[in-house]
Amino acid sequence: MRCPWALSTPDYVTYHDEEWGRPVHGDDALFERLSLEAFQSGLSWITILRRREGFRAAFAGFEIAKVATFTDTDRDRLLTDEGIIRNRAKIDATLANARALADWTPGDLDELIWSHAPDPVTRPAPKTLADVPAVTPESTALSKALKKRGLRFVGPTTAYALMQACGLVDDHLETCVARSAP
């Protein structure tokens, strides 16, 4: 059995089984996930998932150091790139976030994000999708910490989606084959 949201397309099945909820570490990898979650805001995840390779190509593999050097010419290129979501505010936020993160000490993003992981012992396995929150106190705190450090498009719902995607929380339903062992 799998989480019901993962059953509608083969893309979702693969993402669910191989990636969602598994621990992600490394500043560039977390920057990618944070950026994609921001682009997903207001859209379905499948839209982002199916354009992921386009995003990676457009944003230099989400290498913070490279994206931080993007110019106005790069921004104009991104605004016309049909392989990504061409939302000006989200593109600007991604570029601004890379510039802010470029000033951080390597490992700081990883450390900051993972410092907001709740104790898994205190989180019972969700029985139904209705048991899965959209926002938690930890995601609200993470959002505030990221904003305080200069990041944009990182509200509490986006922060919680990041926490789910990157394994800070295990929101696979209790009957799901991908659920972590207690």
Coordinates of C-alpha atoms in Angstrom, one line a residue:
M1 CA 0.0 0.0 0.0
R2 CA 1.1 3.5 -0.8
C3 CA 0.0 7.0 0.3
P4 CA -3.1 7.7 -1.9
W5 CA -1.6 10.9 -3.3
A6 CA 1.1 8.8 -5.0
L7 CA -1.2 6.6 -7.0
S8 CA -2.4 8.9 -9.8
T9 CA 0.7 8.8 -12.1
P10 CA 3.9 6.8 -12.6
D11 CA 5.8 10.0 -11.9
Y12 CA 4.2 10.2 -8.5
V13 CA 4.8 6.6 -7.7
T14 CA 8.5 6.9 -8.4
Y15 CA 8.8 10.2 -6.5
H16 CA 6.9 8.7 -3.5
D17 CA 8.9 5.4 -3.4
E18 CA 12.4 6.7 -4.1
E19 CA 12.5 10.3 -2.8
W20 CA 9.7 11.9 -0.8
G21 CA 10.4 11.7 2.9
R22 CA 14.0 10.5 2.6
P23 CA 16.7 12.5 4.3
V24 CA 18.3 15.2 2.1
H25 CA 21.5 16.9 3.1
G26 CA 23.8 19.4 1.5
D27 CA 23.3 23.1 0.9
D28 CA 22.8 22.8 -2.9
A29 CA 20.5 19.8 -2.6
L30 CA 18.4 21.7 0.0
F31 CA 18.5 24.8 -2.1
E32 CA 17.0 22.9 -5.0
R33 CA 14.2 21.4 -2.9
L34 CA 13.5 24.8 -1.3
S35 CA 13.4 26.5 -4.7
L36 CA 11.1 23.8 -6.2
E37 CA 8.7 24.0 -3.3
A38 CA 8.5 27.7 -3.8
F39 CA 7.8 27.3 -7.5
Q40 CA 5.1 24.8 -6.6
S41 CA 3.2 27.3 -4.5
G42 CA -0.3 27.6 -6.0
L43 CA 0.4 24.7 -8.5
S44 CA 0.2 21.0 -8.4
W45 CA 3.4 19.2 -7.5
I46 CA 3.2 17.1 -10.7
T47 CA 3.7 20.3 -12.7
I48 CA 7.0 20.9 -10.9
L49 CA 8.1 17.3 -10.9
R50 CA 7.6 16.9 -14.7
R51 CA 9.7 20.1 -15.2
R52 CA 12.4 19.3 -12.7
E53 CA 15.1 18.6 -15.3
G54 CA 14.2 21.9 -17.0
F55 CA 14.6 23.6 -13.7
R56 CA 18.0 22.0 -13.1
A57 CA 19.2 23.0 -16.5
A58 CA 17.9 26.6 -16.2
F59 CA 19.3 27.1 -12.7
A60 CA 22.8 25.5 -13.1
G61 CA 21.9 22.4 -11.2
F62 CA 20.9 24.6 -8.3
E63 CA 24.5 25.2 -7.4
I64 CA 24.2 28.1 -5.0
A65 CA 27.5 29.6 -6.0
K66 CA 26.6 29.6 -9.7
V67 CA 23.0 30.8 -9.3
A68 CA 24.2 33.6 -7.1
T69 CA 26.2 35.1 -10.1
F70 CA 23.2 35.1 -12.4
T71 CA 22.8 38.5 -14.1
D72 CA 19.8 40.4 -15.5
T73 CA 20.5 38.6 -18.8
D74 CA 20.1 35.3 -17.0
R75 CA 16.9 36.5 -15.4
D76 CA 15.5 37.5 -18.8
R77 CA 16.4 34.1 -20.1
L78 CA 14.6 32.4 -17.2
L79 CA 11.5 34.5 -17.9
T80 CA 11.3 33.0 -21.4
D81 CA 12.4 29.4 -20.6
E82 CA 9.5 27.1 -21.4
G83 CA 11.1 24.3 -19.4
I84 CA 10.3 26.0 -16.1
I85 CA 7.5 28.0 -14.5
R86 CA 8.0 31.5 -15.7
N87 CA 6.8 33.3 -12.7
R88 CA 8.7 36.6 -12.2
A89 CA 8.3 36.7 -8.4
K90 CA 9.4 33.1 -8.0
I91 CA 12.4 33.5 -10.3
D92 CA 13.4 36.7 -8.5
A93 CA 13.1 34.9 -5.1
T94 CA 15.2 32.0 -6.3
L95 CA 18.0 34.4 -7.5
A96 CA 17.8 36.5 -4.3
N97 CA 17.9 33.4 -2.2
A98 CA 21.0 32.1 -4.0
R99 CA 22.7 35.5 -3.4
A100 CA 21.8 35.4 0.3
L101 CA 22.9 31.8 0.7
A102 CA 26.2 32.5 -1.1
D103 CA 27.2 34.6 1.9
W104 CA 26.5 31.8 4.4
T105 CA 29.2 29.5 5.6
P106 CA 29.0 26.1 3.8
G107 CA 26.8 23.8 5.7
D108 CA 24.8 26.5 7.4
L109 CA 21.6 25.9 5.3
D110 CA 21.7 22.2 6.1
E111 CA 22.3 22.9 9.7
L112 CA 19.5 25.5 10.0
I113 CA 16.9 23.4 8.2
W114 CA 17.7 20.2 10.1
S115 CA 17.7 22.0 13.4
H116 CA 14.0 22.4 12.9
A117 CA 13.2 18.7 12.6
P118 CA 10.7 17.6 15.2
D119 CA 11.4 14.6 17.4
P120 CA 10.0 11.7 15.5
V121 CA 9.0 9.9 18.7
T122 CA 6.5 12.7 19.4
R123 CA 4.8 12.4 16.0
P124 CA 2.4 9.6 15.5
A125 CA 2.1 8.1 12.0
P126 CA -0.8 9.7 10.2
K127 CA -3.7 7.2 9.6
T128 CA -5.3 9.3 6.8
L129 CA -4.4 12.3 4.7
A130 CA -6.6 14.4 7.0
D131 CA -4.0 13.7 9.7
V132 CA -1.2 15.4 7.8
P133 CA -0.9 19.1 8.6
A134 CA -0.1 21.8 6.2
V135 CA 1.8 23.9 8.8
T136 CA 3.4 23.0 12.1
P137 CA 5.0 25.0 14.8
E138 CA 8.4 23.7 13.5
S139 CA 7.6 24.8 9.9
T140 CA 6.5 28.2 11.2
A141 CA 9.8 28.5 13.1
L142 CA 11.8 27.4 10.1
S143 CA 10.0 29.9 7.9
K144 CA 10.8 32.7 10.3
A145 CA 14.5 31.6 10.6
L146 CA 14.9 31.5 6.8
K147 CA 13.3 34.9 6.4
K148 CA 15.4 36.4 9.1
R149 CA 18.5 35.2 7.2
G150 CA 17.2 37.0 4.0
L151 CA 15.4 34.2 2.1
R152 CA 12.1 34.8 0.3
F153 CA 9.1 32.7 -0.7
V154 CA 9.6 30.5 2.3
G155 CA 6.3 30.7 4.2
P156 CA 5.3 28.1 6.8
T157 CA 3.4 25.9 4.3
T158 CA 6.4 25.9 1.9
A159 CA 8.7 25.2 4.8
Y160 CA 6.5 22.2 5.8
A161 CA 6.4 20.9 2.3
L162 CA 10.2 21.1 2.3
M163 CA 10.3 19.2 5.7
Q164 CA 8.2 16.5 4.2
A165 CA 10.1 16.2 1.0
C166 CA 13.5 16.2 2.6
G167 CA 12.7 13.7 5.4
L168 CA 12.6 16.0 8.4
V169 CA 9.2 14.5 9.0
D170 CA 7.8 11.2 7.9
D171 CA 4.2 11.8 6.7
H172 CA 3.8 8.5 4.9
L173 CA 0.6 7.0 6.2
E174 CA 1.0 4.3 8.8
T175 CA 0.0 1.6 6.3
C176 CA 2.4 2.9 3.5
V177 CA 5.2 0.6 2.4
A178 CA 7.5 3.6 2.4
R179 CA 6.9 4.5 6.0
S180 CA 10.0 4.4 8.2
A181 CA 10.3 1.7 10.7
P182 CA 9.6 3.0 14.3

